[in-house]
XYZ file of C-alpha atoms in Angstrom:
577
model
C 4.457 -3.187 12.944
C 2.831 -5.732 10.968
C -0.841 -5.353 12.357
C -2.532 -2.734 14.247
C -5.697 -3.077 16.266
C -8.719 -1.878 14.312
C -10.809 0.714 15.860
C -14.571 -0.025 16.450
C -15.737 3.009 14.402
C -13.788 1.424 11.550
C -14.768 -2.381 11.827
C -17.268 -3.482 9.733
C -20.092 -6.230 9.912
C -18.449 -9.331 10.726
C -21.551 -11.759 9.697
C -20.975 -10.304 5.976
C -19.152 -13.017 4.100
C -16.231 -11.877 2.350
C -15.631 -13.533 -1.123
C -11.989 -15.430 -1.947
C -9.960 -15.528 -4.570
C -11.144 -17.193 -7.406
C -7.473 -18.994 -8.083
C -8.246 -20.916 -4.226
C -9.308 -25.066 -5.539
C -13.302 -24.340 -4.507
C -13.235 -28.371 -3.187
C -11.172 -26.932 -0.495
C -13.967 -24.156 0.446
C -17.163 -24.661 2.200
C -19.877 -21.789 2.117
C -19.536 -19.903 5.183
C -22.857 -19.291 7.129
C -23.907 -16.579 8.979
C -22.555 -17.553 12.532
C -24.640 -15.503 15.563
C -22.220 -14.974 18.986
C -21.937 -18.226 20.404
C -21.188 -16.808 23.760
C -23.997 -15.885 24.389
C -26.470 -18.460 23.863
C -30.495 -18.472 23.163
C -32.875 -15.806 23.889
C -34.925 -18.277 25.787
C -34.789 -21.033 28.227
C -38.344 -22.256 26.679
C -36.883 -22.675 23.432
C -33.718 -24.906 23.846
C -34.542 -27.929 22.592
C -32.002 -31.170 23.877
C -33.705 -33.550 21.663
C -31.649 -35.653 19.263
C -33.117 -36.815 15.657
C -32.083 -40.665 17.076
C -31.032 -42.412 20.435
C -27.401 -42.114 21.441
C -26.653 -45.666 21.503
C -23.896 -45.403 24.542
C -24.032 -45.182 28.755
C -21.139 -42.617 28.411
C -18.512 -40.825 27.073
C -16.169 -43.643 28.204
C -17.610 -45.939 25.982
C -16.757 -44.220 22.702
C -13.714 -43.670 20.444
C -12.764 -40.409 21.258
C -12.208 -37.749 18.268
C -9.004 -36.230 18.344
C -8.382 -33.362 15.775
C -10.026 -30.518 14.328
C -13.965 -31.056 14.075
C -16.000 -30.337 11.369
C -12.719 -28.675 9.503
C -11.250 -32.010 7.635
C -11.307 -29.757 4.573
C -9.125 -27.049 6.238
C -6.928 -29.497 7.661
C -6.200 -30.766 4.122
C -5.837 -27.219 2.323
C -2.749 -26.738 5.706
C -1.374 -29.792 4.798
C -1.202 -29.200 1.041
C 1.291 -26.136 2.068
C 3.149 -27.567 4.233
C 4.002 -30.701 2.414
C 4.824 -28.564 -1.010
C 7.873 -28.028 -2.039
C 7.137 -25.347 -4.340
C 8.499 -22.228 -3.080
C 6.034 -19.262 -1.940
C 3.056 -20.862 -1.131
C 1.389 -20.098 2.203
C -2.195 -20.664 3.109
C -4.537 -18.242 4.912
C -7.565 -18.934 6.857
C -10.496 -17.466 7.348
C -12.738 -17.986 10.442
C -14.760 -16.207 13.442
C -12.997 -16.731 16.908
C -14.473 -19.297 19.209
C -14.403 -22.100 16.532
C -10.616 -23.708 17.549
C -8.652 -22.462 14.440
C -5.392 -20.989 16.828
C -4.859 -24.050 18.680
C -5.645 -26.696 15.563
C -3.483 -24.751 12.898
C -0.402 -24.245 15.612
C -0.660 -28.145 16.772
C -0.408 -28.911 12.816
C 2.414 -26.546 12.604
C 4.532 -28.388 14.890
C 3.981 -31.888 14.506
C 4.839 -31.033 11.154
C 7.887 -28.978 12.346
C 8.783 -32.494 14.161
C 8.894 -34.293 11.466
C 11.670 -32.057 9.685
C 15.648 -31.582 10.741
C 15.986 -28.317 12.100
C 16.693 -25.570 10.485
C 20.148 -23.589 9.757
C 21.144 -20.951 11.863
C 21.663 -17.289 10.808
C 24.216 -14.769 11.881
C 25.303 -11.626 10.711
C 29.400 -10.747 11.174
C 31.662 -7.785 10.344
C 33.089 -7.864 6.296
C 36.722 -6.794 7.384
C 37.275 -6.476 3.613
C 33.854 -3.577 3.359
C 32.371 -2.615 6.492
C 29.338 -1.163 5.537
C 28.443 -4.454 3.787
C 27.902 -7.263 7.202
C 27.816 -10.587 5.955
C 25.039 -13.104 6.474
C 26.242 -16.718 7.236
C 24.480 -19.685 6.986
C 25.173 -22.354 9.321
C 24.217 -25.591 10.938
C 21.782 -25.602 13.708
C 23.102 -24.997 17.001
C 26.542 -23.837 15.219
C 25.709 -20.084 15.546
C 24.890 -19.975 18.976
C 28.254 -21.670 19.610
C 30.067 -19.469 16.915
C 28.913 -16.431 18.940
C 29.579 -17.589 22.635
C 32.996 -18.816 21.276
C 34.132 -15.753 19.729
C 33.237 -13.885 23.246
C 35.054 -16.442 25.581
C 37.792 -15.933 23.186
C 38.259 -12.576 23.108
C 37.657 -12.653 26.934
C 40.459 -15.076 27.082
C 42.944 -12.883 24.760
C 41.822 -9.677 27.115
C 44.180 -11.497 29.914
C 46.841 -13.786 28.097
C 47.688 -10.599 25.073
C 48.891 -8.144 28.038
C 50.314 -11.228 29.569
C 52.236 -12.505 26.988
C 53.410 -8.990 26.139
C 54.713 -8.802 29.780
C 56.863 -11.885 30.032
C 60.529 -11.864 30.888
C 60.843 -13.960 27.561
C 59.302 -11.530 25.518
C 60.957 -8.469 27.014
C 64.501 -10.575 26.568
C 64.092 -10.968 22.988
C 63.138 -7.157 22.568
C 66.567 -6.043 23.885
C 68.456 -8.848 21.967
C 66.772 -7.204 18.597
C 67.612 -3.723 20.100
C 71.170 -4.763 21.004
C 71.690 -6.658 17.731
C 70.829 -3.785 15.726
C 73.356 -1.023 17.884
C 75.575 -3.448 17.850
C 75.502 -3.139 13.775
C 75.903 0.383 13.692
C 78.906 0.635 16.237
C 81.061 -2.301 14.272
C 80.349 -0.328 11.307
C 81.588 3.204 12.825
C 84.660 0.895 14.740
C 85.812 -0.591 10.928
C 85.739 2.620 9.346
C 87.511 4.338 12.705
C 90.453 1.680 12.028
C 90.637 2.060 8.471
C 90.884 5.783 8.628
C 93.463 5.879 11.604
C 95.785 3.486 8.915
C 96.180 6.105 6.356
C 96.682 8.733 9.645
C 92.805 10.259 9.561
C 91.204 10.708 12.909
C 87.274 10.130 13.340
C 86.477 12.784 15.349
C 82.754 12.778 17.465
C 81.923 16.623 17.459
C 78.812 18.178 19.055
C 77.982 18.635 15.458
C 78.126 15.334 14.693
C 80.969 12.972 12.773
C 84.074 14.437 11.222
C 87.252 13.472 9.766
C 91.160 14.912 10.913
C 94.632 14.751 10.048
C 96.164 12.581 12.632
C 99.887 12.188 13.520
C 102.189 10.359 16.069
C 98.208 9.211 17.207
C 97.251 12.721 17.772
C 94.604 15.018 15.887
C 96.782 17.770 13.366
C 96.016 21.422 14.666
C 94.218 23.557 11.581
C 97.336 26.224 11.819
C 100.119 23.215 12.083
C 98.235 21.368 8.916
C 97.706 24.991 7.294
C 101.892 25.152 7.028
C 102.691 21.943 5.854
C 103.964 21.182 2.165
C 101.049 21.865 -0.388
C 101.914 18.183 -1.668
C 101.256 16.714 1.484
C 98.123 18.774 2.222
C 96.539 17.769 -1.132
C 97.663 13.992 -0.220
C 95.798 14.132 3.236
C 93.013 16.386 1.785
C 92.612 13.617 -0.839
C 92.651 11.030 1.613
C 89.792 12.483 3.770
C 87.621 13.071 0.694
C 87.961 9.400 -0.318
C 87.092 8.419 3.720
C 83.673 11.031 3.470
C 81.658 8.818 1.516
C 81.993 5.840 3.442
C 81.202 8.100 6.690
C 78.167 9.218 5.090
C 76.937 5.673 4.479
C 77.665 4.797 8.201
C 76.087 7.650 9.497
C 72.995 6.766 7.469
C 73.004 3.178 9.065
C 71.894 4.063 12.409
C 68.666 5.557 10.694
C 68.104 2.421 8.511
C 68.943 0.108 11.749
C 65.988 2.000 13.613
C 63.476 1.274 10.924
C 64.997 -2.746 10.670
C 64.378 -2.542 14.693
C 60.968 -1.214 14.607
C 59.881 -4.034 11.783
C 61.559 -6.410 13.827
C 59.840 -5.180 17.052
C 56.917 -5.307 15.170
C 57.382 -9.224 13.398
C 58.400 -10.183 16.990
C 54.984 -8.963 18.449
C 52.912 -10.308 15.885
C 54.580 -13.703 16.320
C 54.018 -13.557 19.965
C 50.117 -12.098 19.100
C 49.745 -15.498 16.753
C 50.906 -17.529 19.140
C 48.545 -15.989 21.725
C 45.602 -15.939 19.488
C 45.884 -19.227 17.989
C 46.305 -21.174 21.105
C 42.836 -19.182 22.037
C 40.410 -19.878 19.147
C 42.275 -23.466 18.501
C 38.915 -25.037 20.200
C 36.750 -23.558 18.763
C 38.338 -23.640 15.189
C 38.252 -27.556 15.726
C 34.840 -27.558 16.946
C 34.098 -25.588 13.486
C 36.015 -26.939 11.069
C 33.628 -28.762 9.224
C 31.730 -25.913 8.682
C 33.436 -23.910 5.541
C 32.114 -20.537 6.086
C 32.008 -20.468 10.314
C 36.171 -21.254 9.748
C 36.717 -18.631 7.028
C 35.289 -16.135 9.383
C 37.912 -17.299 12.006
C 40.927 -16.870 10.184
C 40.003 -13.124 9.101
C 38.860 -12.769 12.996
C 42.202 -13.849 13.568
C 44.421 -12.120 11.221
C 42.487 -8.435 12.387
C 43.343 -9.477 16.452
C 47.060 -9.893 15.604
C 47.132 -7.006 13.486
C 45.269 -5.139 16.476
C 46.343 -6.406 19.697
C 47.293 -3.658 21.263
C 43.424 -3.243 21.485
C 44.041 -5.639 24.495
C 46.543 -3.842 25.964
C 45.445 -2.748 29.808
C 48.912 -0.564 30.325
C 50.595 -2.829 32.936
C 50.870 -7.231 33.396
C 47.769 -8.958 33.740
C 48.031 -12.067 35.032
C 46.338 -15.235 33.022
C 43.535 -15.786 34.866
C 42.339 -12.183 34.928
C 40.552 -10.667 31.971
C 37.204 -8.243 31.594
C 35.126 -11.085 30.981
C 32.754 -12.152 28.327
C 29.715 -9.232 29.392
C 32.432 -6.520 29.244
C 33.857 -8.013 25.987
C 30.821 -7.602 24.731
C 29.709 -4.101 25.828
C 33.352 -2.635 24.419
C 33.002 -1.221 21.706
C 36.402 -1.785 20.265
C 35.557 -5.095 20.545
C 31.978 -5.049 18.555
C 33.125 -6.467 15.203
C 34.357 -9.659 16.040
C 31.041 -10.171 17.747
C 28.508 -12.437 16.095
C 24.860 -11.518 15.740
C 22.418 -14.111 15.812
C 19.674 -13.771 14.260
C 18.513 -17.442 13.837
C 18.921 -19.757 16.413
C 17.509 -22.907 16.302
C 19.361 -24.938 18.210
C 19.992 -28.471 18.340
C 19.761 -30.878 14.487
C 17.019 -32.845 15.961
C 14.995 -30.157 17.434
C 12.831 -29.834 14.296
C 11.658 -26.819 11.771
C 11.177 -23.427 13.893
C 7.359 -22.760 14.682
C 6.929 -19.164 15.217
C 3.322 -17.202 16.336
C 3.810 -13.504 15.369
C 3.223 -11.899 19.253
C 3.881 -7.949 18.841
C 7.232 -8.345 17.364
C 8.534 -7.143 13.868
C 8.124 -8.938 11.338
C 11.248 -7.740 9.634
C 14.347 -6.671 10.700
C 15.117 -3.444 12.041
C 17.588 -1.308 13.469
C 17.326 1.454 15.717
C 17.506 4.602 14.783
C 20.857 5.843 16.597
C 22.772 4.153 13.756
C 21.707 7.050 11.513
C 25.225 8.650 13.202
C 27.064 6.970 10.288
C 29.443 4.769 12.633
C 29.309 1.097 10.980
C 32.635 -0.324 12.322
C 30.355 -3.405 14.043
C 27.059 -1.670 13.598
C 25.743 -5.707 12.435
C 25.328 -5.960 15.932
C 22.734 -3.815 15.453
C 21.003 -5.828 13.379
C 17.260 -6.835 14.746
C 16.059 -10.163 13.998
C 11.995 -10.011 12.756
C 9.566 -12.793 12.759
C 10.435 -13.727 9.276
C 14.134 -14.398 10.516
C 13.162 -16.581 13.862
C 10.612 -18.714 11.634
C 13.557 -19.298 8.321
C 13.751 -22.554 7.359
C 10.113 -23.381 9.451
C 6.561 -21.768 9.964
C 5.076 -18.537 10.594
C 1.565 -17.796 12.320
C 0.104 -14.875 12.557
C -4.037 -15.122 14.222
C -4.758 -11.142 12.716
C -8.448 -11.760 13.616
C -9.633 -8.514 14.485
C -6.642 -6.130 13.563
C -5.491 -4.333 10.159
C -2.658 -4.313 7.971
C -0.476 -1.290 8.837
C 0.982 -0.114 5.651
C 5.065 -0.616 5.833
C 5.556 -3.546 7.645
C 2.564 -5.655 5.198
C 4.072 -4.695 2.201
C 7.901 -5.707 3.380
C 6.657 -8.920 4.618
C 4.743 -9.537 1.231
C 7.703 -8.457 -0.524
C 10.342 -10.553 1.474
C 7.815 -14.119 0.936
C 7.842 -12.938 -2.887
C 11.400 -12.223 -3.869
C 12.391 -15.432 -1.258
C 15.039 -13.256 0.293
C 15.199 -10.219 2.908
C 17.316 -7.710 2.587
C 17.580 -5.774 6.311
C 17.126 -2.037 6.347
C 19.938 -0.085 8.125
C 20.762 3.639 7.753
C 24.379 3.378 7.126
C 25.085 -0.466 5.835
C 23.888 -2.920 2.872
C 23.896 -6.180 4.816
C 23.612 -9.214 2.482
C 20.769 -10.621 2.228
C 19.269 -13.834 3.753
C 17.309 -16.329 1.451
C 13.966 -16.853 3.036
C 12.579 -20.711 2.931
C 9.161 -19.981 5.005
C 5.762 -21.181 4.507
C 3.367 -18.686 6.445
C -0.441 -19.494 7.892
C -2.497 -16.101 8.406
C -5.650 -16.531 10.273
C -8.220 -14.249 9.611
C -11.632 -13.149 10.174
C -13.870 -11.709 6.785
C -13.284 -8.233 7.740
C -9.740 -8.487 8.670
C -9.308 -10.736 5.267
C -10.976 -7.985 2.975
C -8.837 -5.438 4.495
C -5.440 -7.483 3.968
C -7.068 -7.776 -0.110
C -7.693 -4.104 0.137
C -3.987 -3.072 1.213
C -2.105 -5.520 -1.171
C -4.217 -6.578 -4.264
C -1.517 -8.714 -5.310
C -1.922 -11.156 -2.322
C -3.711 -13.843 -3.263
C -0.734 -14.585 -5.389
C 1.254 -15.017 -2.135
C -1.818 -16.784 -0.381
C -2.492 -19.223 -3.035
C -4.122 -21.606 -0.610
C -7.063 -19.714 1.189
C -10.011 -21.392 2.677
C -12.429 -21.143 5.113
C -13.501 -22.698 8.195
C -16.898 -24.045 8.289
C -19.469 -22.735 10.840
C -22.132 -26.051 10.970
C -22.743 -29.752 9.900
C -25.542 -30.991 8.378
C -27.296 -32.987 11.244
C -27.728 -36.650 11.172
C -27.697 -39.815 12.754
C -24.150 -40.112 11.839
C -23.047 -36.448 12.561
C -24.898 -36.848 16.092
C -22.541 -39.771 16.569
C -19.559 -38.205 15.756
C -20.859 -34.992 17.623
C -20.438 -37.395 20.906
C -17.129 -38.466 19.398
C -15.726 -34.780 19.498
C -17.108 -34.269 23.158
C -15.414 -37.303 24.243
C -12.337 -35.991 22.868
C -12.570 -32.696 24.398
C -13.447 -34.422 27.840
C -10.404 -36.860 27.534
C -8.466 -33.742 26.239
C -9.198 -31.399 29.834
C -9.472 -34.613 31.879
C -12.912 -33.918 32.700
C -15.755 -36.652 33.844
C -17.586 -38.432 31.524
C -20.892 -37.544 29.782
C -23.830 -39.644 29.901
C -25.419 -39.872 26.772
C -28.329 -37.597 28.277
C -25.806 -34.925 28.631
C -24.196 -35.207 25.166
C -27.770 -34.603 23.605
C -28.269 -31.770 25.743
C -24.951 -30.331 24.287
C -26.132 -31.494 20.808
C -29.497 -29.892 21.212
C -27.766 -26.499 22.556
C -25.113 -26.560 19.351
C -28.451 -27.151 16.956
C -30.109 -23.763 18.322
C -26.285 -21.925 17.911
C -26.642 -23.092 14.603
C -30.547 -22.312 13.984
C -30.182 -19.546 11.068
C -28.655 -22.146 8.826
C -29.858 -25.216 10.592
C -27.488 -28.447 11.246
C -25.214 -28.356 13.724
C -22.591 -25.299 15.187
C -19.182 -26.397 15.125
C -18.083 -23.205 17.400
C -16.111 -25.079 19.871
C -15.209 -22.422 22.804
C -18.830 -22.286 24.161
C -19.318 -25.740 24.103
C -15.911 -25.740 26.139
C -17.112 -23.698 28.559
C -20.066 -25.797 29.185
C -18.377 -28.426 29.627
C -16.134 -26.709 32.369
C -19.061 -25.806 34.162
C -20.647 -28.860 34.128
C -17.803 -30.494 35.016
C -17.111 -28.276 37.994
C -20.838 -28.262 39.351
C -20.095 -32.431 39.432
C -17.229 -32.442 41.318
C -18.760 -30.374 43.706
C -21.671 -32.853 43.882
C -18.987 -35.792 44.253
C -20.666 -36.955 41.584
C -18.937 -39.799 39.104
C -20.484 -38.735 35.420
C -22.045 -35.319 33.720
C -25.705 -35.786 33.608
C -28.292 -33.846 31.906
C -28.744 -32.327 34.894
C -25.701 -31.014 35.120
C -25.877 -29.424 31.877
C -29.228 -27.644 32.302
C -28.007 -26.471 35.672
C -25.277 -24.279 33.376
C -27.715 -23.281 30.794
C -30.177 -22.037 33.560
C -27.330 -19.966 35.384
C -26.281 -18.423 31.778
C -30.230 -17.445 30.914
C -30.189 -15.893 34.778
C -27.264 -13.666 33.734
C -28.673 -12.726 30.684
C -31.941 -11.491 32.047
C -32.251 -8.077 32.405
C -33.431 -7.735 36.404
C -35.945 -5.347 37.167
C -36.016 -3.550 40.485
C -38.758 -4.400 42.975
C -40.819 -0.828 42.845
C -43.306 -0.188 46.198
C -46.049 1.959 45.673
C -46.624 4.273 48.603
């Protein structure tokens, strides 16, 4: 894993500020204060003070322009955007802030309207190297082609699974395997019939023997008798002797034929099946090789796919006819294993051109790939499928997040994912392949608190090479006239944003008052939005219950005095007897 939780015996004060690299641009950096829990608000009712250093000049929230974006954190926003609109390679930001104060939602939202405003990214699949198994091959390809590469190889090969046996089973086929059978006994009888005639001229008898092929002294049509030859004339016994010996040669060469003509068969069996196998297979992938043929490396994949089927197709062979429209279908296809390395592996789909860069939050997955450990058996003839994409792999060519507020770097998978943003390129771990490796173009956000950001330091003291951009998020404003204003301005943003009632502008220095005591240690104002969020919800609930049209002051006491009543500690009536 990349993260694991930390343990509360290990975590360390979180209102200790954690110094940054000195290489981050300090513009970019505001001090961090000492922020208390803003959940739980003041120690005392008695002490919130709602006043406002001027008059809100507005009836209500209506009546303003309505902030939308990150408050407080313009500086943050620009350090994110600095990233993601670099071209230089390896630089990723990381940022540092508390929960409560928005940084999840505003860094992801930033993340993909940038994302939007890029062509997606190419897909990545892994395939079988039918020139060196153990070393899968890592394809590059347009977005949305890999998806279709892999869900066209299956319906293919589900296809061939039915029309193979088929075409193996036609009369056609089975016609022009006893014509090439025929045509080659045929060969071998002629021969034995020519050298039958020519012997029988010069009176020599081809004789078929139990033994095999011989040659006799024939006369009147008849086969000589060893005793009547034995008392002919030595002159004419060394004639017909001489006359067989010249015949045995050309008897040996015919009786080798038959030998040779069963070896022509078989390669002509064989050419005849692969013809009928290209025919078969071509007519299968010819959609999808059209569908792919602008895309170089998808076709060159098809055309070894395709020369490995023909060579194999007996794999489809079911030992009887199928008919065309039966098959196993694509799930079986793809749970055979003889089957498993003309699968494709996807391991980055991002689907269609205009769907923009990949935005990816690191949610208990790994980061890198993987493969499980049953592969350590040694069998790699389409282990790729095996193949795990990690985070790094769904996010090429786009964005990674990963919100590690509160967890700690666990050793292995850190340093891999350091290691992979460094070198630009991954190189997946399997126990019995060497998969090529796949070119990382990533830029990564990290969002951290000060403990969990020391920690990451402490594990890898190399990373704020990798982090070049690292800045904080800043806890409070300075208050003013101006900031009140634009105080209201964020509230009326986050009111239009949950389609809540308006404030009056009673209300909003209520909230401005409350946000001023949050922020009393340093002074100004807190820019912790989640309990000024909540708040609002309240408020916004206790008016609709009072069919009422705006959030008054009212309202917004009513919520601080219910929060102070569950805070105090309630002590048990005690009668005295």
């Amino acid at each position: 894993m990349f993260f694991r939780r930390a343990k509360k015996d290990q975590a360390e004060n979180p209102e200790v500020a954690a110094a940054l690299p000195a290489e981050v641009a300090p513009d970019i950096i505001p001090d961090i204060i000492d922020v208390p829990d803003e959940t739980q608000g003041t120690s005392g009712e008695a002490s919130r003070d709602c006043s406002t250093s001027v008059s809100l000049d507005f009836s209500t929230t209506s009546d303003l322009d309505a902030y939308d974006g990150w408050f407080g954190q313009e500086h943050v926003i620009a350090a994110i955007q600095s990233v993601l609109e670099s071209d230089a390679p390896g630089l990723h930001a990381c940022v540092v802030s508390p929960p409560g104060f928005g940084a999840r939602a505003a860094i992801l939202k930033m993340l993909h309207a940038h994302a939007q405003s890029r062509s997606a990214a190419d897909d990545w699949v892994y395939v079988h190297n039918f020139e060196d198994a153990r070393r899968p091959l890592a394809l590059q390809l347009p977005a949305g082609q890999g998806r279709h590469l892999a869900d066209g190889m299956l319906e293919a090969l589900s296809e061939l699974s039915a029309t193979v046996p088929a075409a193996f089973a036609t009369g056609e086929f089975n016609a022009r395997c006893r014509q090439v059978a025929d045509e080659h006994r045929a060969g071998s009888e002629a021969a034995l019939a020519d050298l039958q005639h020519k012997a029988a001229e010069q009176n020599i008898a081809l004789l078929r023997t139990p033994n095999g092929y011989g040659l006799a002294p024939m006369h009147d049509g008849k086969v000589v008798k060893p005793g009547v030859f034995a008392q002919l004339p030595h002159a004419m016994r060394s004639d017909i002797e001489a006359r067989i010996a010249a015949l045995q040669p050309q008897l040996a060469d015919v009786l080798v034929q038959p030998a040779q003509s069963i070896r022509e068969q078989h390669a002509a069996l064989l050419a005849l099946r692969s013809v009928t196998a290209q025919r078969v297979v071509d007519a299968a992938f010819e959609w999808l090789e059209q569908d792919l043929a602008g895309v170089p490396r998808a076709a060159a994949f098809l055309g070894r796919a395709k020369a490995s089927l023909v060579r194999n197709c007996d794999i489809f062979h079911s030992g009887g006819a199928v008919s065309p429209g039966a098959g196993p279908g694509p799930v079986h296809i793809a749970g055979d294993p003889k089957f498993r390395r003309y699968l494709v592996n996807v391991i980055a789909n991002n689907g269609a051109p205009q769907s923009g860069a990949p935005v990816h939050e690191l949610k208990g997955c790994q980061l890198c790939m993987s493969a499980p450990a049953t592969n350590a058996s040694g069998v790699i003839d389409g282990a790729h499928m095996d193949l795990v994409p990690g985070a790094l792999q769904i996010a090429n060519g786009g964005y990674l997040f990963a919100d590690v507020r509160g967890l700690q770097p666990a050793g292995d998978g850190w340093l891999a994912m350091t290691d992979a943003l460094t070198a630009g390129a991954e190189i997946a771990r399997h126990p019995a392949l060497q998969p090529s490796p796949v070119p990382l173009n990533i830029k990564t956000v990290v969002l951290a608190d000060d403990v969990t950001y020391r920690r990451m330091c402490d594990a890898d003291p190399e990373l704020s090479s990798l982090f070049r951009v690292t800045v904080r998020c800043a806890g409070r404003m300075d208050r003013s006239a101006d900031n009140e204003m634009e105080f209201a301005r964020w509230i009326a943003g986050l009111v239009a944003q949950n389609s809540q009632l308006p404030l009056t502008a009673a209300a909003v220095a209520a909230l401005i008052g409350d946000s001023a005591l949050r922020a009393e240690k340093s002074g100004g104002l807190s820019l912790a939005q989640e309990p000024l969020i909540q708040v609002l919800d309240e408020a916004h609930r206790g008016a609709m219950l009072a069919e009422d049209k705006v959030i008054d002051a009212g309202h917004v006491q009513h919520v601080f005095a219910q929060r102070q009543a569950r805070l105090t500690p309630r002590v048990p009536a005690v009668t005295l007897i």
